[in-house]
Short mmCIF file of C-alpha atoms in Angstrom, two decimals:
data_model
loop_
_atom_site.label_atom_id
_atom_site.label_comp_id
_atom_site.label_asym_id
_atom_site.label_seq_id
_atom_site.Cartn_x
_atom_site.Cartn_y
_atom_site.Cartn_z
CA MET A 125 -33.02 -14.84 -42.33
CA ASN A 126 -32.15 -15.46 -38.72
CA ILE A 127 -28.47 -14.94 -39.39
CA VAL A 128 -29.20 -11.54 -40.89
CA TYR A 129 -30.99 -10.46 -37.74
CA ALA A 130 -28.15 -11.74 -35.60
CA PHE A 131 -25.66 -9.89 -37.78
CA ALA A 132 -27.72 -6.73 -37.70
CA VAL A 133 -28.23 -6.77 -33.93
CA LEU A 134 -24.62 -7.55 -33.05
CA GLY A 135 -23.20 -5.21 -35.68
CA GLY A 136 -25.66 -2.51 -34.77
CA LEU A 137 -24.86 -2.76 -31.07
CA GLY A 138 -21.13 -2.74 -31.81
CA LEU A 139 -21.53 0.29 -34.01
CA LEU A 140 -23.67 2.05 -31.42
CA ILE A 141 -21.24 1.41 -28.57
CA GLY A 142 -18.25 2.30 -30.75
CA GLY A 143 -19.92 5.53 -31.77
CA LEU A 144 -20.81 6.35 -28.17
CA LEU A 145 -17.24 5.67 -27.06
CA SER A 146 -15.65 7.82 -29.72
CA TYR A 147 -18.13 10.60 -29.03
CA ALA A 148 -17.39 10.38 -25.29
CA ALA A 149 -13.66 10.30 -25.93
CA GLN A 150 -13.94 13.65 -27.70
CA ARG A 151 -16.64 15.21 -25.60
CA PHE A 152 -14.98 14.27 -22.30
CA ALA A 153 -11.36 14.46 -23.40
CA VAL A 154 -8.97 15.25 -20.56
CA GLU A 155 -5.85 17.08 -21.58
CA GLU A 156 -2.86 15.37 -20.12
CA ASP A 157 0.49 17.05 -19.90
CA GLU A 158 2.94 14.77 -21.71
CA ARG A 159 5.71 16.03 -19.45
CA VAL A 160 4.11 14.04 -16.60
CA GLU A 161 5.06 10.80 -18.33
CA ILE A 162 8.60 12.00 -19.01
CA VAL A 163 9.10 13.13 -15.43
CA ALA A 164 7.66 9.85 -14.15
CA ASP A 165 10.26 7.97 -16.20
CA VAL A 166 13.06 9.90 -14.53
CA LEU A 167 11.83 9.15 -11.02
CA PRO A 168 13.09 6.07 -9.14
CA ASN A 169 9.57 4.54 -9.22
CA ALA A 170 10.03 3.02 -5.81
CA ASN A 171 6.72 4.63 -4.73
CA CYS A 172 8.30 5.17 -1.33
CA GLY A 173 6.18 8.17 -0.42
CA ALA A 174 9.04 10.17 1.03
CA CYS A 175 7.99 13.20 -1.06
CA GLY A 176 4.61 13.25 0.64
CA TYR A 177 2.63 11.91 -2.30
CA PRO A 178 1.31 8.35 -2.48
CA GLY A 179 3.33 7.35 -5.53
CA CYS A 180 5.87 8.54 -8.08
CA ILE A 181 3.20 9.25 -10.69
CA ASN A 182 1.30 11.51 -8.27
CA PHE A 183 4.50 13.40 -7.52
CA ALA A 184 5.19 13.75 -11.25
CA GLU A 185 1.73 15.26 -11.78
CA LYS A 186 2.22 17.73 -8.95
CA VAL A 187 5.73 18.74 -9.94
CA VAL A 188 4.74 19.38 -13.55
CA ALA A 189 1.78 21.44 -12.36
CA GLY A 190 4.20 23.40 -10.19
CA ASP A 191 2.53 22.37 -6.93
CA ALA A 192 5.48 20.39 -5.56
CA PRO A 193 9.09 21.48 -5.16
CA VAL A 194 11.37 19.82 -7.73
CA ASP A 195 13.77 18.62 -5.06
CA SER A 196 11.15 16.69 -3.06
CA CYS A 197 12.29 13.32 -4.34
CA ILE A 198 14.63 12.23 -1.57
CA PRO A 199 15.73 8.87 -2.98
CA GLY A 200 16.43 10.44 -6.38
CA GLY A 201 18.50 13.20 -4.79
CA LYS A 202 20.23 15.84 -6.84
CA ALA A 203 20.52 13.71 -9.98
CA VAL A 204 16.75 13.30 -10.37
CA SER A 205 16.03 16.86 -9.33
CA ASP A 206 18.42 18.15 -12.01
CA ARG A 207 16.79 15.97 -14.66
CA ILE A 208 13.34 17.27 -13.67
CA CYS A 209 14.60 20.85 -13.88
CA GLU A 210 15.99 20.06 -17.32
CA ILE A 211 12.65 18.67 -18.48
CA LEU A 212 10.67 21.59 -17.07
CA GLY A 213 13.26 24.17 -18.15
CA LEU A 214 13.95 25.42 -14.63
CA GLU A 215 17.09 26.53 -12.83
CA THR A 216 18.73 23.80 -10.78
CA VAL A 217 17.87 24.27 -7.14
CA ALA A 218 18.76 21.10 -5.29
CA SER A 219 21.66 21.03 -2.93
CA ASP A 220 23.74 17.90 -2.95
CA VAL A 221 23.31 16.92 0.66
CA ARG A 222 23.75 13.22 1.16
CA LYS A 223 21.40 11.75 3.73
CA VAL A 224 21.44 8.30 5.22
CA ALA A 225 19.64 6.46 7.98
CA VAL A 226 21.63 5.89 11.15
CA ILE A 227 20.65 3.37 13.82
CA PHE A 228 20.95 5.17 17.16
CA CYS A 229 21.48 2.07 19.25
CA LEU A 230 24.40 -0.18 19.98
CA GLY A 231 22.44 -2.55 22.22
CA THR A 232 23.20 -5.90 20.68
CA LYS A 233 21.81 -9.13 22.14
CA ASP A 234 24.92 -9.52 24.29
CA VAL A 235 24.94 -6.12 25.94
CA ALA A 236 21.24 -5.24 26.19
CA PRO A 237 19.40 -8.05 28.03
CA ASP A 238 15.79 -9.10 27.56
CA LYS A 239 13.06 -8.53 30.12
CA PHE A 240 11.28 -11.76 29.15
CA GLU A 241 11.32 -14.30 26.36
CA TYR A 242 9.19 -13.17 23.44
CA HIS A 243 7.67 -15.81 21.20
CA GLY A 244 5.08 -13.68 19.43
CA VAL A 245 4.83 -12.29 15.94
CA PRO A 246 8.34 -11.39 14.72
CA ASP A 247 7.58 -7.73 14.21
CA CYS A 248 8.74 -4.79 16.32
CA LYS A 249 5.34 -3.09 16.30
CA ALA A 250 3.63 -6.27 17.48
CA ALA A 251 6.30 -6.80 20.13
CA MET A 252 5.73 -3.27 21.42
CA MET A 253 2.11 -4.10 22.22
CA TYR A 254 3.30 -6.75 24.62
CA GLY A 255 4.46 -5.03 27.79
CA GLY A 256 6.11 -2.26 25.80
CA GLY A 257 8.69 -4.56 24.23
CA PHE A 258 10.76 -7.44 25.55
CA LYS A 259 13.99 -5.58 26.24
CA VAL A 260 14.85 -4.10 29.61
CA CYS A 261 15.79 -0.91 27.76
CA GLU A 262 12.62 0.89 26.74
CA TYR A 263 14.28 2.96 24.04
CA GLY A 264 16.63 0.64 22.18
CA CYS A 265 16.33 -1.45 19.04
CA LEU A 266 14.22 -4.60 19.41
CA GLY A 267 15.98 -6.20 16.48
CA LEU A 268 12.97 -7.90 14.87
CA GLY A 269 13.55 -6.17 11.57
CA THR A 270 10.39 -4.15 10.92
CA CYS A 271 12.65 -1.48 9.38
CA VAL A 272 14.30 -4.11 7.18
CA GLU A 273 10.88 -5.13 5.86
CA ALA A 274 9.88 -1.52 5.32
CA CYS A 275 12.94 -0.39 3.36
CA PRO A 276 12.00 -0.07 -0.32
CA PHE A 277 15.63 -0.01 -1.39
CA ASP A 278 16.92 -3.16 0.37
CA ALA A 279 19.40 -0.97 2.20
CA LEU A 280 18.77 -2.51 5.60
CA SER A 281 19.64 -5.98 6.73
CA MET A 282 19.47 -7.61 10.13
CA GLY A 283 22.87 -8.29 11.60
CA GLU A 284 23.60 -11.44 13.54
CA ASP A 285 24.05 -9.43 16.71
CA GLY A 286 20.41 -8.29 16.60
CA LEU A 287 20.91 -4.81 15.22
CA PRO A 288 20.01 -3.69 11.71
CA VAL A 289 22.88 -2.75 9.42
CA VAL A 290 22.52 0.13 6.99
CA ASP A 291 24.06 -0.33 3.57
CA TRP A 292 25.17 3.21 2.83
CA GLU A 293 25.59 2.49 -0.85
CA ARG A 294 21.89 1.76 -1.13
CA CYS A 295 20.39 4.01 1.53
CA THR A 296 18.73 7.07 0.02
CA GLY A 297 17.67 8.72 3.26
CA CYS A 298 13.99 8.46 2.34
CA GLY A 299 12.95 8.02 5.96
CA ILE A 300 10.52 5.12 5.50
CA CYS A 301 12.39 3.14 8.17
CA VAL A 302 12.12 6.08 10.58
CA LYS A 303 8.35 5.86 10.34
CA ALA A 304 8.39 2.08 10.58
CA CYS A 305 10.44 1.90 13.77
CA PRO A 306 8.08 1.95 16.78
CA ARG A 307 10.90 3.03 19.09
CA GLY A 308 12.26 5.87 16.99
CA VAL A 309 15.76 4.44 17.00
CA ILE A 310 16.51 5.45 13.43
CA ARG A 311 17.33 9.02 12.47
CA ILE A 312 18.17 10.54 9.12
CA MET A 313 21.56 12.32 9.17
CA ASP A 314 23.31 14.66 6.76
CA VAL A 315 26.63 13.01 6.14
CA ASP A 316 28.35 15.38 3.75
CA GLN A 317 31.12 16.01 6.20
CA PRO A 318 32.24 13.68 8.97
CA THR A 319 30.17 14.04 12.14
CA ARG A 320 30.27 12.68 15.67
CA VAL A 321 27.16 10.94 16.94
CA VAL A 322 26.04 9.54 20.27
CA LEU A 323 24.67 6.16 19.29
CA CYS A 324 22.03 5.77 21.98
CA ASN A 325 18.34 6.54 22.17
CA SER A 326 17.79 6.00 25.87
CA LYS A 327 16.05 8.86 27.65
CA ALA A 328 15.90 6.90 30.90
CA ARG A 329 17.77 8.03 34.02
CA GLY A 330 21.40 7.04 34.38
CA ARG A 331 20.80 4.19 36.79
CA ALA A 332 17.95 2.73 34.73
CA THR A 333 20.02 2.88 31.56
CA ARG A 334 22.98 1.34 33.35
CA ASN A 335 20.81 -1.61 34.41
CA ALA A 336 19.25 -1.98 30.99
CA CYS A 337 22.27 -1.87 28.74
CA GLU A 338 26.04 -1.94 28.87
CA VAL A 339 26.34 0.66 26.11
CA GLY A 340 23.57 3.12 26.96
CA CYS A 341 24.09 6.85 27.44
CA ILE A 342 23.74 7.53 31.16
CA GLY A 343 23.90 11.30 30.83
CA CYS A 344 27.12 11.65 32.85
CA LYS A 345 28.09 14.79 30.89
CA ALA A 346 31.74 13.75 30.56
CA CYS A 347 31.46 14.58 26.85
CA VAL A 348 29.90 17.96 27.63
CA ARG A 349 32.87 18.87 29.81
CA ALA A 350 35.37 17.51 27.31
CA CYS A 351 34.02 19.41 24.30
CA PRO A 352 35.94 22.63 23.64
CA GLN A 353 33.27 23.84 21.20
CA GLU A 354 30.28 23.44 23.53
CA ALA A 355 28.69 21.35 20.82
CA VAL A 356 27.39 18.65 23.16
CA VAL A 357 24.23 18.99 25.19
CA VAL A 358 22.55 16.48 27.48
CA GLU A 359 18.78 16.42 27.39
CA ASP A 360 16.66 13.78 29.14
CA PHE A 361 19.83 11.96 30.19
CA LEU A 362 20.90 11.57 26.58
CA ALA A 363 23.77 13.43 24.89
CA TYR A 364 23.37 15.13 21.52
CA ILE A 365 26.12 16.58 19.37
CA ASP A 366 25.34 19.66 17.28
CA PRO A 367 26.96 18.97 13.89
CA ALA A 368 27.07 22.72 13.17
CA LYS A 369 29.31 23.40 16.16
CA CYS A 370 31.39 20.22 16.11
CA ASN A 371 34.94 20.63 14.84
CA PHE A 372 35.68 16.91 14.81
CA CYS A 373 38.43 17.11 17.41
CA GLY A 374 37.46 13.77 18.89
CA GLU A 375 37.71 14.83 22.56
CA CYS A 376 34.25 13.52 23.30
CA ILE A 377 35.07 10.12 21.83
CA ASP A 378 37.97 9.78 24.26
CA ALA A 379 35.94 11.16 27.16
CA CYS A 380 32.96 8.81 26.82
CA LYS A 381 33.20 6.10 29.44
CA ARG A 382 30.63 3.95 27.71
CA ASP A 383 32.39 4.27 24.36
CA ILE A 384 29.22 5.10 22.43
CA ILE A 385 30.28 8.26 20.63
CA LYS A 386 31.26 7.32 17.12
CA GLU A 387 32.59 8.98 14.05
CA LEU A 388 30.12 9.15 11.20
CA ASP A 389 32.14 9.31 8.01
CA LEU A 390 30.66 8.23 4.72
CA THR A 391 34.08 7.74 3.16
CA LYS A 392 35.23 5.35 5.85
CA GLU A 393 33.85 2.20 7.41
CA PRO A 394 30.13 2.30 6.58
CA ASP A 395 29.09 -0.18 9.23
CA LEU A 396 28.87 1.70 12.47
CA ALA A 397 27.77 -1.21 14.59
CA LYS A 398 30.87 -3.15 13.67
CA THR A 399 33.24 -0.42 14.84
CA VAL A 400 32.36 -1.04 18.49
CA MET B 137 -40.79 -13.04 -4.38
CA SER B 138 -40.23 -10.32 -1.90
CA LEU B 139 -37.26 -8.03 -2.41
CA LEU B 140 -36.05 -8.71 1.12
CA ALA B 141 -35.71 -12.40 0.29
CA ILE B 142 -33.70 -11.49 -2.80
CA ILE B 143 -31.37 -9.32 -0.72
CA PHE B 144 -30.85 -12.03 1.90
CA VAL B 145 -30.24 -14.78 -0.60
CA ALA B 146 -27.94 -12.71 -2.79
CA ILE B 147 -25.76 -11.48 0.06
CA LEU B 148 -25.63 -14.47 2.40
CA ALA B 149 -27.32 -17.69 1.32
CA ASP B 150 -26.12 -17.65 -2.27
CA ASN B 151 -23.05 -15.48 -1.90
CA ILE B 152 -21.54 -15.06 -5.35
CA VAL B 153 -18.03 -15.92 -4.17
CA PHE B 154 -18.62 -18.46 -1.43
CA ASN B 155 -21.46 -20.45 -2.92
CA GLN B 156 -21.46 -19.78 -6.64
CA PHE B 157 -17.68 -19.54 -7.02
CA LEU B 158 -17.76 -16.61 -9.40
CA GLY B 159 -15.28 -13.75 -9.15
CA ILE B 160 -12.61 -15.91 -7.49
CA CYS B 161 -9.85 -14.06 -9.35
CA PRO B 162 -10.37 -10.64 -7.74
CA TYR B 163 -11.37 -12.41 -4.51
CA LEU B 164 -7.85 -13.79 -4.22
CA GLY B 165 -6.05 -11.10 -6.19
CA VAL B 166 -7.35 -7.91 -4.62
CA SER B 167 -7.78 -9.08 -1.05
CA LYS B 168 -4.28 -8.41 0.25
CA ARG B 169 -5.18 -5.10 1.83
CA LEU B 170 -8.42 -3.90 3.36
CA GLU B 171 -8.27 -0.55 1.61
CA THR B 172 -7.90 -1.90 -1.91
CA SER B 173 -10.52 -4.58 -1.36
CA LEU B 174 -13.03 -1.93 -0.30
CA GLY B 175 -12.18 0.12 -3.40
CA MET B 176 -12.72 -2.91 -5.59
CA GLY B 177 -15.98 -3.72 -3.83
CA ILE B 178 -17.39 -0.24 -4.34
CA ALA B 179 -16.35 -0.27 -8.00
CA VAL B 180 -18.09 -3.63 -8.45
CA ILE B 181 -21.31 -2.37 -6.83
CA PHE B 182 -21.26 0.61 -9.15
CA VAL B 183 -20.58 -1.28 -12.37
CA MET B 184 -22.81 -4.22 -11.49
CA ALA B 185 -25.88 -2.07 -10.90
CA MET B 186 -25.36 -0.20 -14.13
CA SER B 187 -24.51 -3.10 -16.40
CA ALA B 188 -27.33 -5.26 -15.05
CA VAL B 189 -29.91 -2.64 -15.97
CA VAL B 190 -28.56 -2.10 -19.46
CA THR B 191 -28.17 -5.81 -20.21
CA TRP B 192 -31.66 -6.44 -18.89
CA LEU B 193 -33.09 -3.79 -21.20
CA VAL B 194 -31.17 -5.08 -24.22
CA TYR B 195 -32.13 -8.67 -23.49
CA ASN B 196 -35.82 -8.01 -23.01
CA TYR B 197 -36.34 -5.48 -25.78
CA ILE B 198 -33.86 -6.57 -28.47
CA LEU B 199 -32.78 -10.19 -28.01
CA PHE B 200 -35.94 -11.74 -26.65
CA PRO B 201 -37.35 -14.04 -28.00
CA HIS B 202 -35.58 -14.79 -31.30
CA LEU B 203 -31.94 -13.98 -30.63
CA VAL B 204 -31.55 -15.37 -27.10
CA TYR B 205 -28.51 -17.41 -28.16
CA LEU B 206 -26.58 -14.16 -28.72
CA ARG B 207 -26.88 -13.41 -25.01
CA THR B 208 -23.31 -14.05 -23.89
CA ILE B 209 -21.51 -12.21 -26.65
CA VAL B 210 -23.87 -9.25 -26.55
CA PHE B 211 -23.56 -8.96 -22.76
CA ILE B 212 -19.77 -9.00 -22.95
CA LEU B 213 -19.86 -6.32 -25.63
CA ILE B 214 -22.20 -4.15 -23.59
CA ILE B 215 -20.30 -4.52 -20.32
CA ALA B 216 -16.93 -3.77 -21.91
CA GLY B 217 -18.30 -0.76 -23.78
CA LEU B 218 -20.18 0.52 -20.77
CA VAL B 219 -17.23 0.33 -18.40
CA GLN B 220 -15.04 2.11 -20.93
CA LEU B 221 -17.69 4.79 -21.36
CA VAL B 222 -18.07 5.31 -17.64
CA GLU B 223 -14.31 5.53 -17.23
CA THR B 224 -14.04 8.22 -19.90
CA ILE B 225 -16.88 10.25 -18.46
CA LEU B 226 -15.68 9.88 -14.86
CA LYS B 227 -12.18 10.98 -15.76
CA LYS B 228 -13.56 14.29 -16.98
CA THR B 229 -16.44 14.95 -14.65
CA ASN B 230 -15.33 13.45 -11.35
CA PRO B 231 -11.54 12.96 -11.13
CA THR B 232 -11.74 12.21 -7.40
CA LEU B 233 -14.06 9.24 -7.89
CA PHE B 234 -12.02 8.22 -10.94
CA ARG B 235 -8.87 8.08 -8.86
CA ALA B 236 -10.64 6.26 -6.05
CA LEU B 237 -11.91 3.54 -8.39
CA GLY B 238 -8.57 3.63 -10.19
CA ILE B 239 -7.35 0.46 -11.82
CA PHE B 240 -10.39 -1.49 -10.64
CA LEU B 241 -12.75 -0.13 -13.30
CA PRO B 242 -10.90 -1.64 -16.30
CA LEU B 243 -10.24 -4.80 -14.27
CA ILE B 244 -13.95 -5.27 -13.75
CA THR B 245 -14.60 -5.24 -17.50
CA THR B 246 -13.59 -8.87 -17.74
CA ASN B 247 -14.91 -9.89 -14.34
CA CYS B 248 -17.06 -13.00 -14.56
CA THR B 249 -19.25 -11.79 -11.68
CA ILE B 250 -20.64 -8.98 -13.78
CA LEU B 251 -21.43 -11.22 -16.73
CA GLY B 252 -22.67 -13.92 -14.36
CA VAL B 253 -25.15 -11.63 -12.67
CA ALA B 254 -26.39 -10.27 -16.00
CA ILE B 255 -27.12 -13.83 -17.11
CA LEU B 256 -28.58 -14.90 -13.75
CA ASN B 257 -30.96 -11.95 -13.92
CA VAL B 258 -32.46 -12.95 -17.25
CA GLN B 259 -32.45 -16.65 -16.34
CA ALA B 260 -34.45 -15.95 -13.19
CA GLU B 261 -36.76 -13.71 -15.24
CA HIS B 262 -36.44 -10.82 -12.82
CA ASN B 263 -38.33 -7.66 -13.58
CA ILE B 264 -36.39 -4.39 -13.68
CA ILE B 265 -36.79 -3.58 -9.97
CA GLU B 266 -35.75 -7.09 -8.96
CA THR B 267 -32.81 -6.85 -11.33
CA ILE B 268 -31.52 -3.68 -9.71
CA VAL B 269 -31.99 -5.01 -6.17
CA TYR B 270 -30.48 -8.40 -6.97
CA SER B 271 -27.44 -6.92 -8.73
CA ILE B 272 -26.62 -4.49 -5.93
CA SER B 273 -27.12 -7.21 -3.31
CA VAL B 274 -24.81 -9.60 -5.14
CA ALA B 275 -22.18 -6.88 -5.40
CA VAL B 276 -22.55 -6.13 -1.70
CA GLY B 277 -22.12 -9.84 -0.99
CA PHE B 278 -19.00 -9.81 -3.13
CA THR B 279 -17.67 -6.80 -1.23
CA ILE B 280 -18.33 -8.50 2.09
CA ALA B 281 -16.47 -11.61 0.93
CA LEU B 282 -13.54 -9.49 -0.23
CA VAL B 283 -13.39 -7.45 2.96
CA ILE B 284 -13.58 -10.51 5.23
CA MET B 285 -10.80 -12.15 3.23
CA ALA B 286 -8.65 -9.01 3.26
CA GLY B 287 -9.07 -8.65 7.01
CA ILE B 288 -7.95 -12.24 7.56
CA ARG B 289 -5.04 -11.95 5.15
CA GLU B 290 -3.78 -8.78 6.79
CA ARG B 291 -3.59 -10.75 10.02
CA LEU B 292 -2.07 -13.75 8.27
CA ASP B 293 0.76 -11.51 7.08
CA LEU B 294 1.77 -10.99 10.68
CA ALA B 295 1.14 -14.52 11.85
CA ASN B 296 3.78 -17.18 12.12
CA VAL B 297 2.66 -19.41 9.24
CA SER B 298 4.54 -22.63 8.59
CA SER B 299 6.80 -22.31 5.55
CA LEU B 300 4.87 -25.12 3.84
CA LEU B 301 1.65 -23.14 3.82
CA ARG B 302 2.94 -19.61 3.45
CA GLY B 303 1.49 -17.42 0.68
CA ALA B 304 -1.07 -18.78 -1.77
CA ALA B 305 -1.57 -22.09 0.06
CA VAL B 306 -2.79 -20.61 3.30
CA SER B 307 -4.98 -18.13 1.40
CA LEU B 308 -6.70 -20.96 -0.44
CA VAL B 309 -7.20 -22.92 2.78
CA THR B 310 -8.68 -19.80 4.35
CA ALA B 311 -10.98 -19.31 1.37
CA GLY B 312 -12.17 -22.88 1.69
CA ILE B 313 -12.95 -22.58 5.38
CA LEU B 314 -14.76 -19.28 4.80
CA SER B 315 -16.81 -20.89 2.06
CA LEU B 316 -17.75 -23.74 4.40
CA ALA B 317 -18.82 -21.21 7.00
CA PHE B 318 -21.10 -19.47 4.52
CA MET B 319 -22.65 -22.83 3.59
CA GLY B 320 -24.46 -22.46 6.90
CA PHE B 321 -26.70 -19.80 5.38
CA LYS B 322 -27.56 -22.02 2.46
CA GLY B 323 -30.10 -24.11 4.32
CA MET B 324 -31.99 -21.09 5.58
CA MET B 325 -33.43 -19.99 2.26
CA THR B 326 -33.10 -20.55 -1.46
CA LEU B 327 -34.51 -18.70 -4.42
#
């Protein structure tokens, strides 16, 4: 008799819970757009957050609902954006601008000396808390590789000379490393056509930069005078080149006494640091 | 026994993780980041309070006294069904909370802490009020354990750990030391 009770209680409870669940499943059904799944499959699924949403699935939800622009996925670029448009039946909108991260510092271990020996946690952000970093230069790369750790695409590696190297094949221009770098050394550049860049981040005065680093921009304005297009400006003792005005004549490269203006050309040598 | 004593014992003296060694899996698995460990902790508090009440009712009004041996299987059935039910309802009625609890809700279904507390409640012959207080306190104790561990592990990530100990090894050593520390509360009071 006991076994009948046991059977009845267990079976009854199972039936009750099963019934409740199936009732709830119908009563509280949430309609999910099946396109969300399809869009999520197209996305890189790196969950990098460059689109402004915490993960790829959240972006997929928003884009299907029409709340996010279809070309927000930076790592996916035009290819992914076109696929999304295809799925959602929209006109293609994305431009095919290739973006990569560029390290705006040439201060290797040899040319940019240390202020003191740092034996702390091997992380740039931690090093910054200690006297504002261990390099004499207050703007340059510390070379502890916080950006390398942060990169979701394995596009960054730490070179032997103490500067990170960007693998342009892998870099998607997502900008995660830009946020990770406590010194703001990394910038995202459009590299569709060759550009000239001043590879320095030092906003210190000329003399201070000269003491801190052999390859820092001292704001001498030789490049400004040399440029026939007036594309170069010096702000805070640091030269910038306006890619819109630059006609790639190369005068500034010859004029720079510190030899820190480089050609940024995706089709050529991808490793800028090695062209020094 | 006074409810205050129950709260003290459940959170500190008999901490479910440190002294009873239940819920070790999420304790080590979900304690990598402070944010996720808090999410898990809140989800556990929520589910624990609910499941303890329902299992208590079922035990005292259906199983007791003839079918007590069915306790374990019935509790598992109830907890699994209940969590599923809550998940379905939450998804519809409160998507924000649903997203906040996220993956933790289904994970908790098979969490031994929940089943453990349901069984401890009936073993200790708590009445319904004591059951609710005890369950929430245990869950709070679990959350505290998780948050302490996550805080330490976030720092460990930055620390220069010897390659021998890196990863799981140093986490287990940390867990052991933490457990030893909580042993200090044990002598103060027992249930």
